[in-house]
Short mmCIF file of C-alpha atoms in Angstrom, two decimals:
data_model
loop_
_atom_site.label_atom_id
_atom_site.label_comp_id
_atom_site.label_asym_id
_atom_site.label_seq_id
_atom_site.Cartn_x
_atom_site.Cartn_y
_atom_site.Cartn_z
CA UNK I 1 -46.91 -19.77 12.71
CA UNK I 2 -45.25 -19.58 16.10
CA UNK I 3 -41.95 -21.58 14.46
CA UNK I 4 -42.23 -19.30 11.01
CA UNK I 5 -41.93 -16.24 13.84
CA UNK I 6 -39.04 -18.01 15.53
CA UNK I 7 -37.29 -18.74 12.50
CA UNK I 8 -36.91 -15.39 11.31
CA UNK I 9 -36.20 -14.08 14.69
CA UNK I 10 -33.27 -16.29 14.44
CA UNK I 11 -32.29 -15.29 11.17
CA UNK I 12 -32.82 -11.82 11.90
CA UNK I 13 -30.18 -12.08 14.84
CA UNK I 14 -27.85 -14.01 12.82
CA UNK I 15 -27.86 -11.50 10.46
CA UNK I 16 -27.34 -8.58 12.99
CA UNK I 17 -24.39 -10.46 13.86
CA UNK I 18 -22.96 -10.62 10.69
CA UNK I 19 -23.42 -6.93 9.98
CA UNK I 20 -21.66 -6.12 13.65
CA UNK I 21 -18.96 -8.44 12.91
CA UNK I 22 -18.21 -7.08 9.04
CA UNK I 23 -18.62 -3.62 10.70
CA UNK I 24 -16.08 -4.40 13.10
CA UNK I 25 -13.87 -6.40 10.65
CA UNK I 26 -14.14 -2.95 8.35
CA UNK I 27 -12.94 -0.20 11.50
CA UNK I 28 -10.26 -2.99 12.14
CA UNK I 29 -9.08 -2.80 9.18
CA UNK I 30 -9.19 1.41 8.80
CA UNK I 31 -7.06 1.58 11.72
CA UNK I 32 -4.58 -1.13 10.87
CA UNK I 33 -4.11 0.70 7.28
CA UNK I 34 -3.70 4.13 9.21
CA UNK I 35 -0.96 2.31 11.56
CA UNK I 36 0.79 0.86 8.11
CA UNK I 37 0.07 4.30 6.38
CA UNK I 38 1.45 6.27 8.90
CA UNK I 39 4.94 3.74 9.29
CA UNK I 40 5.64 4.61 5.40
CA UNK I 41 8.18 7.51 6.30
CA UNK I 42 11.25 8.46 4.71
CA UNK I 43 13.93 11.21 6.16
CA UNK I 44 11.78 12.77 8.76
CA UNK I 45 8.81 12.82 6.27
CA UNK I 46 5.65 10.70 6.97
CA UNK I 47 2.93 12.76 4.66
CA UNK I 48 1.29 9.49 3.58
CA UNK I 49 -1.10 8.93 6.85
CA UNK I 50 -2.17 12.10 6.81
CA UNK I 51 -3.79 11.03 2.80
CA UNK I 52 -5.19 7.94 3.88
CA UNK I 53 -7.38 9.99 6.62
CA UNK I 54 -8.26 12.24 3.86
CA UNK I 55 -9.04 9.46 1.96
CA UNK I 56 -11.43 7.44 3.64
CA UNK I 57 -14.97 6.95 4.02
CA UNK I 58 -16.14 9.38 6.98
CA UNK I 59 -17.11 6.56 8.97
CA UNK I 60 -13.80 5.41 9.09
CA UNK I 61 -12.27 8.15 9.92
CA UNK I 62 -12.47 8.26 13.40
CA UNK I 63 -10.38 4.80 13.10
CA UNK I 64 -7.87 5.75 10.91
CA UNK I 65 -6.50 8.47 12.89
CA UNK I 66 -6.17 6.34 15.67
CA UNK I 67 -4.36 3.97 13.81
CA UNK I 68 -2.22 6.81 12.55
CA UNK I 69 -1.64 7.80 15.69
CA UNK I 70 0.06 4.73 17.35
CA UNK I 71 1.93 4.34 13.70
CA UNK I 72 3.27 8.10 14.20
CA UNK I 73 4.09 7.38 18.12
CA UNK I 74 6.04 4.29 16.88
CA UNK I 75 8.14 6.15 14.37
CA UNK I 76 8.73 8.99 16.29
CA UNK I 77 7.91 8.46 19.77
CA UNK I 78 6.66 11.27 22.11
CA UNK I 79 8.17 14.16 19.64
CA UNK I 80 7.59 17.55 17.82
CA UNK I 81 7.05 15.66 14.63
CA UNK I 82 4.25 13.11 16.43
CA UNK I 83 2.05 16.05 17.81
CA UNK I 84 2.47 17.95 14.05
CA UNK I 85 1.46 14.76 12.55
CA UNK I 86 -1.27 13.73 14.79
CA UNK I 87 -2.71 17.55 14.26
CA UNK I 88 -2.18 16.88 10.71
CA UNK I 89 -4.33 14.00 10.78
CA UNK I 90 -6.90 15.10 12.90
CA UNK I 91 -7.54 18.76 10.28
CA UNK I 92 -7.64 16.50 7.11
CA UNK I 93 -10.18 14.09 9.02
CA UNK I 94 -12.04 16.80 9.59
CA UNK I 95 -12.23 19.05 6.10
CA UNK I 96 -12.85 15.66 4.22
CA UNK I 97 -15.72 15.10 6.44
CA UNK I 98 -16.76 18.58 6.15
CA UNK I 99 -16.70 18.42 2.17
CA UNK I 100 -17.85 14.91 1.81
CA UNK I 101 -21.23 15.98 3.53
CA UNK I 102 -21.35 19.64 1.98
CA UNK I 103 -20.59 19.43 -2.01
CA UNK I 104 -21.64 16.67 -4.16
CA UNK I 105 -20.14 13.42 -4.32
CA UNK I 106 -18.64 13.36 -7.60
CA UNK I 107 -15.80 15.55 -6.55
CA UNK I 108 -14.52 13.39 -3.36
CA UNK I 109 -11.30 12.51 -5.18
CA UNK I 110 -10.00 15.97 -5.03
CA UNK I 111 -11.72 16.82 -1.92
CA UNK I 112 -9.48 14.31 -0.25
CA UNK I 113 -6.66 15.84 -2.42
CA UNK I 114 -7.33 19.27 -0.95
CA UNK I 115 -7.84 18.46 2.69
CA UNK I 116 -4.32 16.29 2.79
CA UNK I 117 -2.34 18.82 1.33
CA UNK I 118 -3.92 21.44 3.00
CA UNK I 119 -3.69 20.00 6.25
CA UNK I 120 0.41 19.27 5.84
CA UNK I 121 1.07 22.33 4.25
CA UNK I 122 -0.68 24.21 7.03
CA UNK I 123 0.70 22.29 10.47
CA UNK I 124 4.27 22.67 8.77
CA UNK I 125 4.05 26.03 8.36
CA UNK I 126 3.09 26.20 11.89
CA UNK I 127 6.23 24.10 13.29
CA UNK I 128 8.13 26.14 11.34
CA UNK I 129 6.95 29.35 12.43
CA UNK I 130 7.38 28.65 16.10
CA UNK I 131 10.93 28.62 15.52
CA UNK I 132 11.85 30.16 11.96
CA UNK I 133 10.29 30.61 8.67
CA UNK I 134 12.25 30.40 5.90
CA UNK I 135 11.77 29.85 2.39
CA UNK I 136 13.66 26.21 2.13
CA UNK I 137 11.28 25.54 4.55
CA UNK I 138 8.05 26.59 2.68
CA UNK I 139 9.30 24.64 -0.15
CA UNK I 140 10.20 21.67 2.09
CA UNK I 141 6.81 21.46 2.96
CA UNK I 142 5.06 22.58 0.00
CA UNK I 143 6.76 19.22 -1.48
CA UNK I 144 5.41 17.39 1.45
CA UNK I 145 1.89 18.19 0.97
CA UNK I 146 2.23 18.00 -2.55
CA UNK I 147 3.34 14.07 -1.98
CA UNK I 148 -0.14 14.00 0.72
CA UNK I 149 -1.93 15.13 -1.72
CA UNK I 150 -1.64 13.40 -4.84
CA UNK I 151 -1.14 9.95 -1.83
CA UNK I 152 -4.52 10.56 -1.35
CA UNK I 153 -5.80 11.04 -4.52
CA UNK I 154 -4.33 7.40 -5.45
CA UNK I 155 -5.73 6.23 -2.04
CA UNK I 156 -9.15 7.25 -2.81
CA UNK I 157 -8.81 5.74 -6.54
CA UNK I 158 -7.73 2.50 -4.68
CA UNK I 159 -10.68 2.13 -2.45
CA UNK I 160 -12.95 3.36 -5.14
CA UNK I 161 -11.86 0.23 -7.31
CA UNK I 162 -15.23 -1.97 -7.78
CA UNK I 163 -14.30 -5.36 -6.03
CA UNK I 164 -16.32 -6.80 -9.38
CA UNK I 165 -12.97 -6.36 -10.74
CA UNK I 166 -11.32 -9.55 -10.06
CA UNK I 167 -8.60 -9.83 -12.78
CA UNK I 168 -5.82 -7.07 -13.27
CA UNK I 169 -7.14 -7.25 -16.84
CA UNK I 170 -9.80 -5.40 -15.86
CA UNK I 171 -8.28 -2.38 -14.59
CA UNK I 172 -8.70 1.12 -15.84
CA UNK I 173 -5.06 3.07 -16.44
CA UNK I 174 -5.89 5.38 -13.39
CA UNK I 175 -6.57 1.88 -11.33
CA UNK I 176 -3.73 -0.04 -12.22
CA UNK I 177 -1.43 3.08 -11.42
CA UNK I 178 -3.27 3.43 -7.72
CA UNK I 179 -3.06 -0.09 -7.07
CA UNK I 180 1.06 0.21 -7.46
CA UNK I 181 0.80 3.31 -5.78
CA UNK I 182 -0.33 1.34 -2.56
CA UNK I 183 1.89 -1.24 -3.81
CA UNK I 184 4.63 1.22 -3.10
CA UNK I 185 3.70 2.63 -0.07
CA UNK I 186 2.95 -0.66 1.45
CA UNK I 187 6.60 -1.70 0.96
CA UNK I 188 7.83 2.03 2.01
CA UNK I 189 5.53 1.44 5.14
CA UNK I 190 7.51 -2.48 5.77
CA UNK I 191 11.00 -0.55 6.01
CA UNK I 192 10.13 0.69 9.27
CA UNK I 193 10.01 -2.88 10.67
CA UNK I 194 13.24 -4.86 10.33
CA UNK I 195 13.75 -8.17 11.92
CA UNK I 196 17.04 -9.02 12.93
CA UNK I 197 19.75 -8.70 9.62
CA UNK I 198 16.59 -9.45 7.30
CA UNK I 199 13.70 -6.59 5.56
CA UNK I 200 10.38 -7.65 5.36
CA UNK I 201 9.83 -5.13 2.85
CA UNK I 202 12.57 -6.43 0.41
CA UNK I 203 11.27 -9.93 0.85
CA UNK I 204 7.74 -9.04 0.06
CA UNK I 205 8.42 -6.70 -2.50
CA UNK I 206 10.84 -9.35 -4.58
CA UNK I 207 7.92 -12.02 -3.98
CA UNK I 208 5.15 -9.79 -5.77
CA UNK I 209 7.67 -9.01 -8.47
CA UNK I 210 8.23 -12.57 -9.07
CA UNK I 211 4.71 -13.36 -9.20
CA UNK I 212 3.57 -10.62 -10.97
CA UNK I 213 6.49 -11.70 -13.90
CA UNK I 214 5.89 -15.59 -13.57
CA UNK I 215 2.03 -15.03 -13.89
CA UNK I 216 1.51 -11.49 -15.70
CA UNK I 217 4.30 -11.49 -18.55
CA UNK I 218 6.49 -8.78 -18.80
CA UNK I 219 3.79 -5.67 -18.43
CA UNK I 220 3.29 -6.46 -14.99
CA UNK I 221 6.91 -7.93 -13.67
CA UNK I 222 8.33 -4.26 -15.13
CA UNK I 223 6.03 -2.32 -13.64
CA UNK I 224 6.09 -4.23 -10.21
CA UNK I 225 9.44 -4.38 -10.99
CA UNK I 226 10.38 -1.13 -10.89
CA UNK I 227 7.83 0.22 -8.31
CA UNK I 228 9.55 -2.35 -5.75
CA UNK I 229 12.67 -1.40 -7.23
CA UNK I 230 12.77 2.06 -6.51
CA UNK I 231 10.95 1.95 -3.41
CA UNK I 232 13.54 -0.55 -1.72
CA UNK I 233 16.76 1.28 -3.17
CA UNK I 234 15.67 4.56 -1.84
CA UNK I 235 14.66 2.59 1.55
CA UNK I 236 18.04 1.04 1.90
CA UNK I 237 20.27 3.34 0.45
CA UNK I 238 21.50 0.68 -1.75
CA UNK I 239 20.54 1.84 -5.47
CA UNK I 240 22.00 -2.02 -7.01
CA UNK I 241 18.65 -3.02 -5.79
CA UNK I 242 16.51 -0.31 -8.28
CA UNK I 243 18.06 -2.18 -10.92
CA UNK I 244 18.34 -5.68 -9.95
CA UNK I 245 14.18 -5.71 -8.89
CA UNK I 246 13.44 -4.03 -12.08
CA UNK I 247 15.59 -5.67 -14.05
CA UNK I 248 14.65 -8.75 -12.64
CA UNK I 249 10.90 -8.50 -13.02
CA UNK I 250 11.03 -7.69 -16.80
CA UNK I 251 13.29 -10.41 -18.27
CA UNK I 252 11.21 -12.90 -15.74
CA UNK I 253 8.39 -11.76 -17.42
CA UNK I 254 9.77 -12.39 -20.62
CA UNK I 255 11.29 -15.74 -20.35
CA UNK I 256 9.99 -17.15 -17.37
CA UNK I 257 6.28 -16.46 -17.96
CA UNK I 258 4.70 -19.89 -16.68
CA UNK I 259 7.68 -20.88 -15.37
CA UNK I 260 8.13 -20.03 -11.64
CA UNK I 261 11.65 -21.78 -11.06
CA UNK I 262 12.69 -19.32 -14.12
CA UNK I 263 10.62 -16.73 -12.42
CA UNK I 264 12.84 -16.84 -9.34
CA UNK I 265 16.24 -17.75 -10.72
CA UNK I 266 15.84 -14.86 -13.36
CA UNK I 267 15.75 -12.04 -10.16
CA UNK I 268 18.15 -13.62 -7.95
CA UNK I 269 20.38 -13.01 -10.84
CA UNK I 270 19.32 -10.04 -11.54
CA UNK I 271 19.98 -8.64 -7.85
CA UNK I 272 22.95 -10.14 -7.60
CA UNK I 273 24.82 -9.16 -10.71
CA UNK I 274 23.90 -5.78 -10.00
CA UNK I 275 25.16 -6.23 -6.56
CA UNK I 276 28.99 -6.18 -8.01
CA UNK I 277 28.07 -2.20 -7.71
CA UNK I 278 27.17 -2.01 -3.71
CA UNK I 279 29.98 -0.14 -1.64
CA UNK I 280 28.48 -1.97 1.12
CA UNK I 281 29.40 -6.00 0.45
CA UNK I 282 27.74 -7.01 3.60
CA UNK I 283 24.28 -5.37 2.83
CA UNK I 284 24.12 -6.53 -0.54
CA UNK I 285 24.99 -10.32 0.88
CA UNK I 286 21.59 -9.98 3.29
CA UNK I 287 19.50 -8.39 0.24
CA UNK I 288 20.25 -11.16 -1.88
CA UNK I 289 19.63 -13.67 1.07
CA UNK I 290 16.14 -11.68 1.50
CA UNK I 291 15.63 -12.03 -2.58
CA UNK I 292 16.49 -16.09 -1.52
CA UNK I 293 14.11 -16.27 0.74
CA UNK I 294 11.92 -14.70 -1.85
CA UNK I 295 12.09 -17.25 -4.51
CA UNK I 296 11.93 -20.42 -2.08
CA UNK I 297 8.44 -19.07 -0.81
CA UNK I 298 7.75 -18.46 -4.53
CA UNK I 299 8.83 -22.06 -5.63
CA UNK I 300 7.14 -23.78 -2.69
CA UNK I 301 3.70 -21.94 -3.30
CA UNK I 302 0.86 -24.60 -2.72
CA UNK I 303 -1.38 -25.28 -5.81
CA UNK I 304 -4.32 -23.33 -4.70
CA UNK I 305 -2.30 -19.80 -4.22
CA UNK I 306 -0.95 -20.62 -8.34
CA UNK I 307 -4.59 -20.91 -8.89
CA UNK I 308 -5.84 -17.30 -7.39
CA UNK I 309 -2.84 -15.86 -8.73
CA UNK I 310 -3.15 -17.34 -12.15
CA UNK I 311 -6.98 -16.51 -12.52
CA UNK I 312 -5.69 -12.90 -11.20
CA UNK I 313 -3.51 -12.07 -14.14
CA UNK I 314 -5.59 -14.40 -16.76
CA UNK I 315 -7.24 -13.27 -19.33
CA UNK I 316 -9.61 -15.71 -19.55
CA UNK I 317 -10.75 -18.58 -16.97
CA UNK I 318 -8.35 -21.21 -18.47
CA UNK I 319 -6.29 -21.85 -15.16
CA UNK I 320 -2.96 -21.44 -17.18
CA UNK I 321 0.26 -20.27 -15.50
CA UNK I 322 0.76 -23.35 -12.99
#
C-alpha cells in the first residue's frame, strides 16, 4: 500500500510538472506572437498587435501585451506612436476580457473584432486631437482599425482551428483564408528584421511558396504564392517580386508538383525574369540571391521534413510527394 501511495504521489508531481511547464511553454509563446505581431508594421501603421490582444484567450492576455510592448518599443522606440500603441493594446485587452466573461461564447469572433477596432479607432482619435483633427485623419484611422479589426477576426479563426486538423485538406474556406492571413502577417512582421544585405522575410516567404507548390499542386503554390507575393513587394518597394512569387508558385505547382528541383528552379525563374522590371538592379540582385538561398534549403530538405510536409498537403496517408 505504502509503494501504491508513493507511486501516485510521484505521478501526481510529474504531472504537476508537466501542466506548469505546458503552461509556461503556452504564456511563452503569447508573448513571443505579441512581439512578432506587433513588428508587422508598414508606413507608421502597426494595427496588427493591437488584434492579436483582442484575439486571445483572456489568460493570455496579460502576456501578449507585454510582448506587444517590447515589439512596439523596438519599432518605434520611446515615441508618440509606442505610448498610442501600448494604450491601444492595453483597451482591447481589456473590452475582450470584459465581453468574453459577460455575453456568451458563441460571439467571441466579433467580440475580438469590436474591441481591436474600437480600441485603434479610439487612441487615434485621441493623438490626433491633441494636436489637430481633421477629416484625412479620421479616415486614416478609420482604415487602421478597420485593418485591426478584421486582423483579429482572422486571428481568432486561426487559434480557433481544431489541432485534429492535421492536413490542409481538411480546412474549412474561412480556415484556410486565416491560416494565409497569419501567413501574411508573419512575413509582414520578418521585414522589420533585416540581416546584413539579406530579408528573412523574402527567404521564408519564397521557401513556403516552394513547398506549398512542390507538395500542394497549384491551389496552394498560387495562393501562397501570391499572399507572399504581395506581402514582400509592398515590404520592399520592389513590385517585380508580387509577380515573380506568384508567378512562381503557380506554374511550380503545375509542373513541378513532386518534383522539388522543378519546384525551386521554376521560382528562381520566375523572380528573376520579372526582375528585368526593377529600377533598382542592385535590390533585385540580393532578392534573387534571398530566392537562392530559398531553393538550396528547399533542395537539401532532410527526408523526414518531405515526410511532414507531404502527409500535410496529402490527401490520403500514401507518403507521396518525396
Amino acid at each position: 500500500m505504502y509503494e501504491t501511495l508513493k507511486i501516485n504521489v510521484k505521478n501526481n508531481s510529474d504531472e504537476s510538472v508537466r501542466n506548469l511547464m505546458s503552461a509556461v511553454v503556452k504564456q511563452l509563446a503569447a508573448g513571443i506572437g505579441g512581439f512578432m505581431a506587433s513588428c508587422a508594421a508598414f508606413q507608421g501603421f502597426a494595427p496588427f498587435g493591437v488584434s492579436l490582444c483582442a484575439a486571445v484567450s483572456p489568460v493570455y492576455i496579460p502576456a501578449c501585451v507585454l510582448g506587444c510592448t517590447a515589439g512596439f518599443f523596438y519599432v518605434y522606440g520611446l515615441s508618440v506612436l509606442t505610448l498610442r500603441y501600448i494604450a491601444a493594446v492595453s483597451v482591447a485587452g481589456i473590452f475582450s476580457y470584459i465581453l468574453r466573461r459577460s455575453f456568451r461564447t458563441d460571439f467571441h469572433r466579433y467580440f475580438s473584432a469590436f474591441s481591436a477596432f474600437a480600441a485603434v479607432l479610439s487612441t487615434g482619435l485621441v493623438l490626433s486631437l491633441s494636436i489637430t483633427l481633421s477629416s484625412e485623419e479620421i479616415l486614416i484611422y478609420s482604415a487602421e482599425a478597420t485593418a485591426s479589426g478584421v486582423g483579429a477576426w482572422f486571428y481568432d479563426r486561426f487559434l480557433s482551428i481544431s489541432p485534429v486538423k492535421k492536413k490542409a485538406s481538411q480546412l474549412s474556406g474561412s480556415e484556410l483564408a486565416s491560416v494565409l492571413t497569419v501567413f501574411c502577417l508573419i512575413l509582414l512582421a520578418m521585414c522589420s528584421f533585416p540581416v546584413s544585405v539579406f530579408s528573412p522575410a523574402v527567404i521564408v516567404g519564397a521557401y513556403v511558396v516552394m513547398v506549398s507548390a512542390a507538395f500542394g499542386g497549384e491551389k496552394y503554390g498560387a495562393l501562397s504564392g501570391i499572399c507572399a507575393g504581395v506581402v514582400l513587394g509592398i515590404s520592399h518597394s520592389t513590385g517585380f517580386v508580387t509577380g515573380g512569387i506568384a508567378l512562381g508558385g503557380l506554374l511550380a505547382g503545375i509542373y513541378g508538383r513532386r518534383n522539388r528541383f522543378i519546384s525551386a528552379v521554376i521560382v528562381i525563374l520566375s523572380v528573376a525574369l520579372t526582375a528585368f522590371a526593377a529600377q533598382d538592379i542592385n535590390a533585385a540582385i540580393y532578392i534573387i540571391c534571398d530566392v537562392g538561398i530559398s531553393a538550396v534549403l528547399f533542395v537539401l530538405m532532410p527526408k523526414k521534413l518531405r515526410k511532414f510536409y507531404a502527409s500535410v498537403f496529402s490527401q490520403s496517408d500514401n507518403g507521396a510527394y518525396l
